[in-house]
mmCIF file of C-alpha atoms in Angstrom:
data_model
loop_
_atom_site.group_PDB
_atom_site.id
_atom_site.type_symbol
_atom_site.label_atom_id
_atom_site.label_comp_id
_atom_site.label_asym_id
_atom_site.label_seq_id
_atom_site.Cartn_x
_atom_site.Cartn_y
_atom_site.Cartn_z
ATOM 1 C CA MET A 646 42.312 -25.140 67.853
ATOM 2 C CA ARG A 647 44.050 -22.659 65.621
ATOM 3 C CA PHE A 648 44.812 -25.435 63.127
ATOM 4 C CA ALA A 649 41.180 -26.444 63.089
ATOM 5 C CA LYS A 650 40.067 -22.900 62.224
ATOM 6 C CA VAL A 651 42.588 -22.649 59.404
ATOM 7 C CA PHE A 652 41.476 -26.049 58.137
ATOM 8 C CA VAL A 653 37.823 -25.064 58.124
ATOM 9 C CA ALA A 654 38.612 -21.812 56.312
ATOM 10 C CA LEU A 655 40.695 -23.622 53.712
ATOM 11 C CA ALA A 656 38.041 -26.249 53.258
ATOM 12 C CA ALA A 657 35.342 -23.606 52.804
ATOM 13 C CA THR A 658 37.430 -21.695 50.247
ATOM 14 C CA THR A 659 38.203 -24.884 48.371
ATOM 15 C CA MET A 660 34.535 -25.881 48.331
ATOM 16 C CA MET A 661 33.609 -22.421 47.074
ATOM 17 C CA LEU A 662 36.215 -22.576 44.317
ATOM 18 C CA ILE A 663 35.088 -26.044 43.316
ATOM 19 C CA GLY A 664 31.468 -24.896 43.353
ATOM 20 C CA CYS A 665 32.362 -21.869 41.285
ATOM 21 C CA ALA A 666 34.375 -23.859 38.776
ATOM 22 C CA SER A 667 31.593 -26.411 38.437
ATOM 23 C CA GLN A 668 29.176 -23.605 37.376
ATOM 24 C CA LYS A 669 31.531 -22.079 34.835
ATOM 25 C CA GLU A 670 30.670 -24.461 32.021
ATOM 26 C CA PRO A 671 26.868 -24.322 32.494
ATOM 27 C CA ALA A 672 27.085 -20.521 32.702
ATOM 28 C CA GLU A 673 29.084 -20.252 29.464
ATOM 29 C CA LYS A 674 26.770 -22.707 27.786
ATOM 30 C CA ALA A 675 23.696 -20.786 28.918
ATOM 31 C CA VAL A 676 25.017 -17.482 27.552
ATOM 32 C CA ALA A 677 25.991 -19.121 24.246
ATOM 33 C CA GLN A 678 22.536 -20.695 23.919
ATOM 34 C CA ILE A 679 20.807 -17.409 24.673
ATOM 35 C CA GLU A 680 22.897 -15.527 22.096
ATOM 36 C CA SER A 681 22.305 -18.208 19.519
ATOM 37 C CA SER A 682 18.529 -18.274 20.083
ATOM 38 C CA VAL A 683 18.282 -14.482 19.620
ATOM 39 C CA ALA A 684 20.471 -14.593 16.509
ATOM 40 C CA GLU A 685 17.906 -16.927 14.887
ATOM 41 C CA PHE A 686 15.246 -14.187 14.704
ATOM 42 C CA ARG A 687 17.202 -10.961 15.273
ATOM 43 C CA ALA A 688 16.522 -9.542 11.806
ATOM 44 C CA ASP A 689 12.754 -10.004 12.172
ATOM 45 C CA ALA A 690 12.822 -8.758 15.772
ATOM 46 C CA GLU A 691 14.557 -5.547 14.684
ATOM 47 C CA LYS A 692 11.737 -5.031 12.205
ATOM 48 C CA TYR A 693 8.713 -6.054 14.257
ATOM 49 C CA ALA A 694 9.655 -5.661 17.963
ATOM 50 C CA SER A 695 12.701 -3.414 18.185
ATOM 51 C CA ASP A 696 11.949 -2.041 21.673
ATOM 52 C CA GLU A 697 11.499 -5.498 23.165
ATOM 53 C CA LEU A 698 14.709 -6.620 21.428
ATOM 54 C CA LYS A 699 16.604 -3.712 22.996
ATOM 55 C CA ASN A 700 15.456 -4.854 26.454
ATOM 56 C CA VAL A 701 16.571 -8.424 25.724
ATOM 57 C CA ASP A 702 19.939 -7.193 24.432
ATOM 58 C CA ALA A 703 20.427 -5.186 27.639
ATOM 59 C CA SER A 704 19.732 -8.300 29.714
ATOM 60 C CA ILE A 705 22.186 -10.334 27.606
ATOM 61 C CA THR A 706 24.874 -7.679 28.127
ATOM 62 C CA LYS A 707 24.252 -7.855 31.899
ATOM 63 C CA LEU A 708 24.544 -11.643 31.787
ATOM 64 C CA LYS A 709 27.784 -11.462 29.802
ATOM 65 C CA ASN A 710 29.208 -8.940 32.264
ATOM 66 C CA SER A 711 28.441 -11.359 35.103
ATOM 67 C CA LEU A 712 30.186 -14.106 33.111
ATOM 68 C CA ALA A 713 33.230 -11.876 32.602
ATOM 69 C CA ASP A 714 33.232 -11.162 36.359
ATOM 70 C CA LYS A 715 33.185 -14.949 36.930
ATOM 71 C CA ASP A 716 29.872 -14.636 38.743
ATOM 72 C CA TYR A 717 28.777 -17.960 37.294
ATOM 73 C CA SER A 718 26.084 -18.665 39.847
ATOM 74 C CA MET A 719 24.431 -15.365 38.969
ATOM 75 C CA VAL A 720 24.524 -16.302 35.260
ATOM 76 C CA VAL A 721 23.110 -19.781 35.873
ATOM 77 C CA LYS A 722 20.397 -18.328 38.087
ATOM 78 C CA ALA A 723 19.351 -15.548 35.692
ATOM 79 C CA ALA A 724 19.610 -17.477 32.416
ATOM 80 C CA PRO A 725 16.294 -19.442 32.570
ATOM 81 C CA ALA A 726 14.191 -16.287 33.063
ATOM 82 C CA LEU A 727 15.947 -14.568 30.171
ATOM 83 C CA ALA A 728 15.542 -17.651 27.973
ATOM 84 C CA SER A 729 11.824 -17.578 28.745
ATOM 85 C CA THR A 730 11.630 -13.864 27.834
ATOM 86 C CA ILE A 731 13.422 -14.598 24.553
ATOM 87 C CA SER A 732 11.034 -17.440 23.775
ATOM 88 C CA SER A 733 8.086 -15.132 24.378
ATOM 89 C CA LEU A 734 9.677 -12.423 22.186
ATOM 90 C CA LYS A 735 10.217 -14.978 19.424
ATOM 91 C CA GLN A 736 6.500 -15.807 19.508
ATOM 92 C CA THR A 737 5.559 -12.105 19.481
ATOM 93 C CA VAL A 738 7.819 -11.467 16.493
ATOM 94 C CA ALA A 739 6.372 -14.449 14.604
ATOM 95 C CA THR A 740 2.802 -13.214 15.228
ATOM 96 C CA LYS A 741 3.612 -9.645 14.188
ATOM 97 C CA LYS A 742 5.414 -10.889 11.074
ATOM 98 C CA ALA A 743 2.441 -13.062 10.073
ATOM 99 C CA ASP A 744 0.050 -10.125 10.613
ATOM 100 C CA ALA A 745 2.259 -7.821 8.526
ATOM 101 C CA GLU A 746 2.504 -10.399 5.747
ATOM 102 C CA ALA A 747 -1.279 -10.893 5.698
ATOM 103 C CA LEU A 748 -1.771 -7.119 5.538
ATOM 104 C CA MET A 749 0.752 -6.863 2.717
ATOM 105 C CA ALA A 750 -0.954 -9.669 0.777
ATOM 106 C CA ALA A 751 -4.358 -7.976 1.124
ATOM 107 C CA ALA A 752 -2.916 -4.588 0.114
ATOM 108 C CA THR A 753 -1.155 -6.129 -2.886
ATOM 109 C CA ALA A 754 -4.378 -7.825 -4.031
ATOM 110 C CA GLU A 755 -6.339 -4.559 -3.688
ATOM 111 C CA TRP A 756 -3.572 -2.692 -5.496
ATOM 112 C CA GLY A 757 -3.916 -5.141 -8.380
ATOM 113 C CA GLU A 758 -7.558 -4.117 -8.832
ATOM 114 C CA VAL A 759 -7.132 -0.381 -8.286
ATOM 115 C CA SER A 760 -4.044 -0.116 -10.471
ATOM 116 C CA ALA A 761 -6.090 -1.546 -13.346
ATOM 117 C CA GLN A 762 -9.064 0.770 -12.737
ATOM 118 C CA VAL A 763 -7.422 4.153 -12.134
ATOM 119 C CA PRO A 764 -5.511 4.425 -15.444
ATOM 120 C CA GLN A 765 -8.757 3.646 -17.313
ATOM 121 C CA MET A 766 -10.535 6.255 -15.223
ATOM 122 C CA VAL A 767 -7.782 8.802 -15.957
ATOM 123 C CA GLU A 768 -7.945 8.010 -19.679
ATOM 124 C CA ALA A 769 -11.733 8.524 -19.799
ATOM 125 C CA ILE A 770 -11.618 11.788 -17.829
ATOM 126 C CA GLN A 771 -8.619 13.114 -19.781
ATOM 127 C CA SER A 772 -10.399 12.497 -23.076
ATOM 128 C CA ARG A 773 -13.531 14.319 -21.918
ATOM 129 C CA VAL A 774 -11.633 17.237 -20.345
ATOM 130 C CA ASP A 775 -9.610 17.674 -23.559
ATOM 131 C CA THR A 776 -12.757 17.647 -25.699
ATOM 132 C CA LEU A 777 -14.652 20.033 -23.419
ATOM 133 C CA GLY A 778 -11.591 22.296 -23.462
ATOM 134 C CA LYS A 779 -12.109 22.681 -27.218
ATOM 135 C CA SER A 780 -15.845 23.250 -26.940
ATOM 136 C CA ARG A 781 -17.214 26.744 -27.631
ATOM 137 C CA ARG A 782 -19.913 26.134 -25.015
ATOM 138 C CA LEU A 783 -20.264 23.677 -22.191
ATOM 139 C CA PRO A 784 -23.069 21.093 -22.042
ATOM 140 C CA ALA A 785 -26.237 22.041 -20.171
ATOM 141 C CA ASN A 786 -25.330 19.958 -17.123
ATOM 142 C CA LEU A 787 -21.908 21.615 -16.595
ATOM 143 C CA ASP A 788 -21.162 25.256 -15.760
ATOM 144 C CA LYS A 789 -17.818 27.002 -16.250
ATOM 145 C CA ALA A 790 -16.943 27.161 -12.522
ATOM 146 C CA THR A 791 -17.572 23.427 -12.066
ATOM 147 C CA PHE A 792 -15.472 22.654 -15.139
ATOM 148 C CA GLU A 793 -12.584 24.737 -13.738
ATOM 149 C CA THR A 794 -12.833 22.850 -10.416
ATOM 150 C CA VAL A 795 -12.880 19.547 -12.301
ATOM 151 C CA LYS A 796 -9.690 20.467 -14.182
ATOM 152 C CA THR A 797 -7.890 21.428 -10.953
ATOM 153 C CA ASP A 798 -9.090 18.287 -9.137
ATOM 154 C CA PHE A 799 -8.080 16.127 -12.090
ATOM 155 C CA GLU A 800 -4.530 17.521 -12.080
ATOM 156 C CA SER A 801 -4.189 16.776 -8.356
ATOM 157 C CA LEU A 802 -5.665 13.293 -8.934
ATOM 158 C CA LYS A 803 -2.924 12.557 -11.478
ATOM 159 C CA THR A 804 -0.232 13.812 -9.087
ATOM 160 C CA GLU A 805 -1.621 11.680 -6.243
ATOM 161 C CA TRP A 806 -1.771 8.647 -8.507
ATOM 162 C CA THR A 807 1.892 9.113 -9.424
ATOM 163 C CA GLU A 808 2.686 9.302 -5.698
ATOM 164 C CA ALA A 809 0.665 6.151 -4.986
ATOM 165 C CA THR A 810 2.440 4.157 -7.694
ATOM 166 C CA ALA A 811 5.822 5.355 -6.354
ATOM 167 C CA GLN A 812 4.814 4.269 -2.842
ATOM 168 C CA PHE A 813 3.818 0.829 -4.111
ATOM 169 C CA ALA A 814 7.060 0.485 -6.061
ATOM 170 C CA SER A 815 9.041 1.282 -2.914
ATOM 171 C CA GLY A 816 7.250 -1.456 -0.950
ATOM 172 C CA GLU A 817 4.739 0.751 0.895
ATOM 173 C CA ALA A 818 1.759 -1.261 -0.355
ATOM 174 C CA ASP A 819 -0.535 -0.315 2.519
ATOM 175 C CA ALA A 820 0.067 3.443 2.130
ATOM 176 C CA ALA A 821 -0.182 3.117 -1.659
ATOM 177 C CA VAL A 822 -3.573 1.415 -1.413
ATOM 178 C CA ARG A 823 -4.884 4.063 1.009
ATOM 179 C CA LYS A 824 -3.864 6.812 -1.426
ATOM 180 C CA ALA A 825 -5.242 4.855 -4.386
ATOM 181 C CA ARG A 826 -8.640 4.634 -2.664
ATOM 182 C CA GLU A 827 -8.616 8.431 -2.246
ATOM 183 C CA VAL A 828 -7.665 8.823 -5.915
ATOM 184 C CA LYS A 829 -10.494 6.563 -7.003
ATOM 185 C CA ASN A 830 -13.034 8.428 -4.861
ATOM 186 C CA LYS A 831 -11.824 11.714 -6.323
ATOM 187 C CA GLY A 832 -12.132 10.236 -9.813
ATOM 188 C CA ASP A 833 -15.680 9.048 -9.141
ATOM 189 C CA LEU A 834 -16.600 12.575 -8.050
ATOM 190 C CA ILE A 835 -15.056 14.079 -11.191
ATOM 191 C CA LEU A 836 -16.919 11.590 -13.395
ATOM 192 C CA SER A 837 -20.128 12.554 -11.642
ATOM 193 C CA LYS A 838 -19.489 16.300 -12.085
ATOM 194 C CA LEU A 839 -18.808 15.715 -15.783
ATOM 195 C CA GLY A 840 -22.046 13.756 -16.066
ATOM 196 C CA MET A 841 -20.142 10.668 -17.150
ATOM 197 C CA THR A 842 -22.191 7.734 -15.968
ATOM 198 C CA PRO A 843 -20.209 4.472 -16.088
ATOM 199 C CA ALA A 844 -20.878 2.021 -18.895
ATOM 200 C CA ALA A 845 -23.792 -0.323 -18.194
ATOM 201 C CA MET B 70 -8.045 -7.069 -28.737
ATOM 202 C CA ALA B 71 -8.183 -4.069 -26.394
ATOM 203 C CA THR B 72 -10.353 -4.417 -23.298
ATOM 204 C CA GLU B 73 -13.295 -2.061 -22.953
ATOM 205 C CA ASN B 74 -12.775 0.881 -20.638
ATOM 206 C CA PRO B 75 -15.421 0.550 -17.895
ATOM 207 C CA TYR B 76 -15.368 4.332 -17.438
ATOM 208 C CA ALA B 77 -16.196 5.079 -21.047
ATOM 209 C CA GLN B 78 -19.562 6.718 -21.630
ATOM 210 C CA TYR B 79 -22.028 5.444 -24.199
ATOM 211 C CA HIS B 80 -25.073 6.855 -25.948
ATOM 212 C CA VAL B 81 -27.782 4.714 -27.465
ATOM 213 C CA VAL B 82 -29.030 6.406 -30.608
ATOM 214 C CA LYS B 83 -32.690 7.446 -30.510
ATOM 215 C CA LYS B 84 -34.993 8.314 -33.415
ATOM 216 C CA GLY B 85 -34.143 11.834 -34.609
ATOM 217 C CA ASP B 86 -30.605 11.813 -33.197
ATOM 218 C CA THR B 87 -27.723 13.129 -35.283
ATOM 219 C CA LEU B 88 -24.030 13.136 -34.338
ATOM 220 C CA SER B 89 -24.264 16.942 -34.091
ATOM 221 C CA LYS B 90 -27.147 16.717 -31.632
ATOM 222 C CA ILE B 91 -25.303 14.108 -29.592
ATOM 223 C CA ALA B 92 -22.156 16.263 -29.603
ATOM 224 C CA GLU B 93 -24.171 19.226 -28.369
ATOM 225 C CA GLU B 94 -25.731 17.121 -25.609
ATOM 226 C CA TYR B 95 -22.419 15.816 -24.271
ATOM 227 C CA TYR B 96 -19.974 18.592 -25.207
ATOM 228 C CA GLY B 97 -22.190 21.645 -25.561
ATOM 229 C CA ASP B 98 -20.864 22.147 -29.084
ATOM 230 C CA LYS B 99 -22.364 20.443 -32.150
ATOM 231 C CA MET B 100 -19.204 21.189 -34.167
ATOM 232 C CA LEU B 101 -17.382 18.556 -32.103
ATOM 233 C CA TYR B 102 -19.342 15.700 -33.720
ATOM 234 C CA PRO B 103 -16.193 14.401 -35.539
ATOM 235 C CA LYS B 104 -14.849 13.354 -32.106
ATOM 236 C CA ILE B 105 -17.747 10.950 -31.726
ATOM 237 C CA PHE B 106 -17.479 9.792 -35.327
ATOM 238 C CA GLU B 107 -13.746 9.073 -34.959
ATOM 239 C CA ALA B 108 -14.353 7.111 -31.738
ATOM 240 C CA ASN B 109 -16.980 4.949 -33.435
ATOM 241 C CA LYS B 110 -15.458 4.261 -36.835
ATOM 242 C CA ASP B 111 -15.774 0.559 -36.145
ATOM 243 C CA VAL B 112 -19.581 0.886 -36.365
ATOM 244 C CA LEU B 113 -20.037 4.059 -38.435
ATOM 245 C CA GLN B 114 -18.991 4.560 -42.044
ATOM 246 C CA ASP B 115 -20.711 7.906 -42.546
ATOM 247 C CA PRO B 116 -21.264 10.582 -39.876
ATOM 248 C CA ASN B 117 -24.627 11.348 -41.411
ATOM 249 C CA LYS B 118 -25.869 7.796 -41.147
ATOM 250 C CA ILE B 119 -26.641 6.639 -37.645
ATOM 251 C CA LYS B 120 -29.414 4.259 -36.718
ATOM 252 C CA PRO B 121 -31.665 4.096 -33.652
ATOM 253 C CA GLY B 122 -30.397 1.457 -31.236
ATOM 254 C CA GLN B 123 -26.738 1.914 -32.131
ATOM 255 C CA LYS B 124 -24.511 2.187 -29.084
ATOM 256 C CA LEU B 125 -21.946 4.943 -29.588
ATOM 257 C CA ARG B 126 -18.963 5.608 -27.376
ATOM 258 C CA ILE B 127 -18.703 9.211 -26.214
ATOM 259 C CA PRO B 128 -14.988 9.952 -25.704
#
């Protein structure tokens, strides 16, 4: 009877060890595959979905700890769900990247137009402000106070334009275009105050 | 050839206009007429000779 109990215990332990050992390879393979799949888009994920990536990294660390603890069954059990989360994250990152690229392309195209218009606008206003500055009297449609406001607004326009071009040069196309639109609106207002109707 | 500045202002010469009168209209000071003459040297040879219908750039 005693022999039978010992035999059963030994058999159970052996079966458990065999079962454990048989899951070692799939567990290691699963962790390697998961790490490799994240590595494929890690750089983009850091840029477009950093919070979600942090969650995935935490889950990978947990999985690797289980592997180190030889809890292979746990690894094999948890790996498919994590792989599915990673696949979903990969899709999210791809969508966000495509959206960002489309936005950048639109901003770059708009910048192309505005960056041609604003310097011409600045040139026309500068010429008129310089000439009016030499005038002994102002034209009938412009009083002294308005002209002083125009000069102040024009100086801030030039500063903002310099900022916008610096933003564009540093890759902030969207912010640069937003500022450029403000600059252009300010320029239109100055042209109107100076009575400078655009060429027909 | 330089492209035309779309923000430049133009004045179409009317009968009785002189560069001085145009300068007074746009700058408030008739003595600034040489500015307009200089900007339109491609079409004007003499500041005293402008013709109705001429399109002058007002810098």
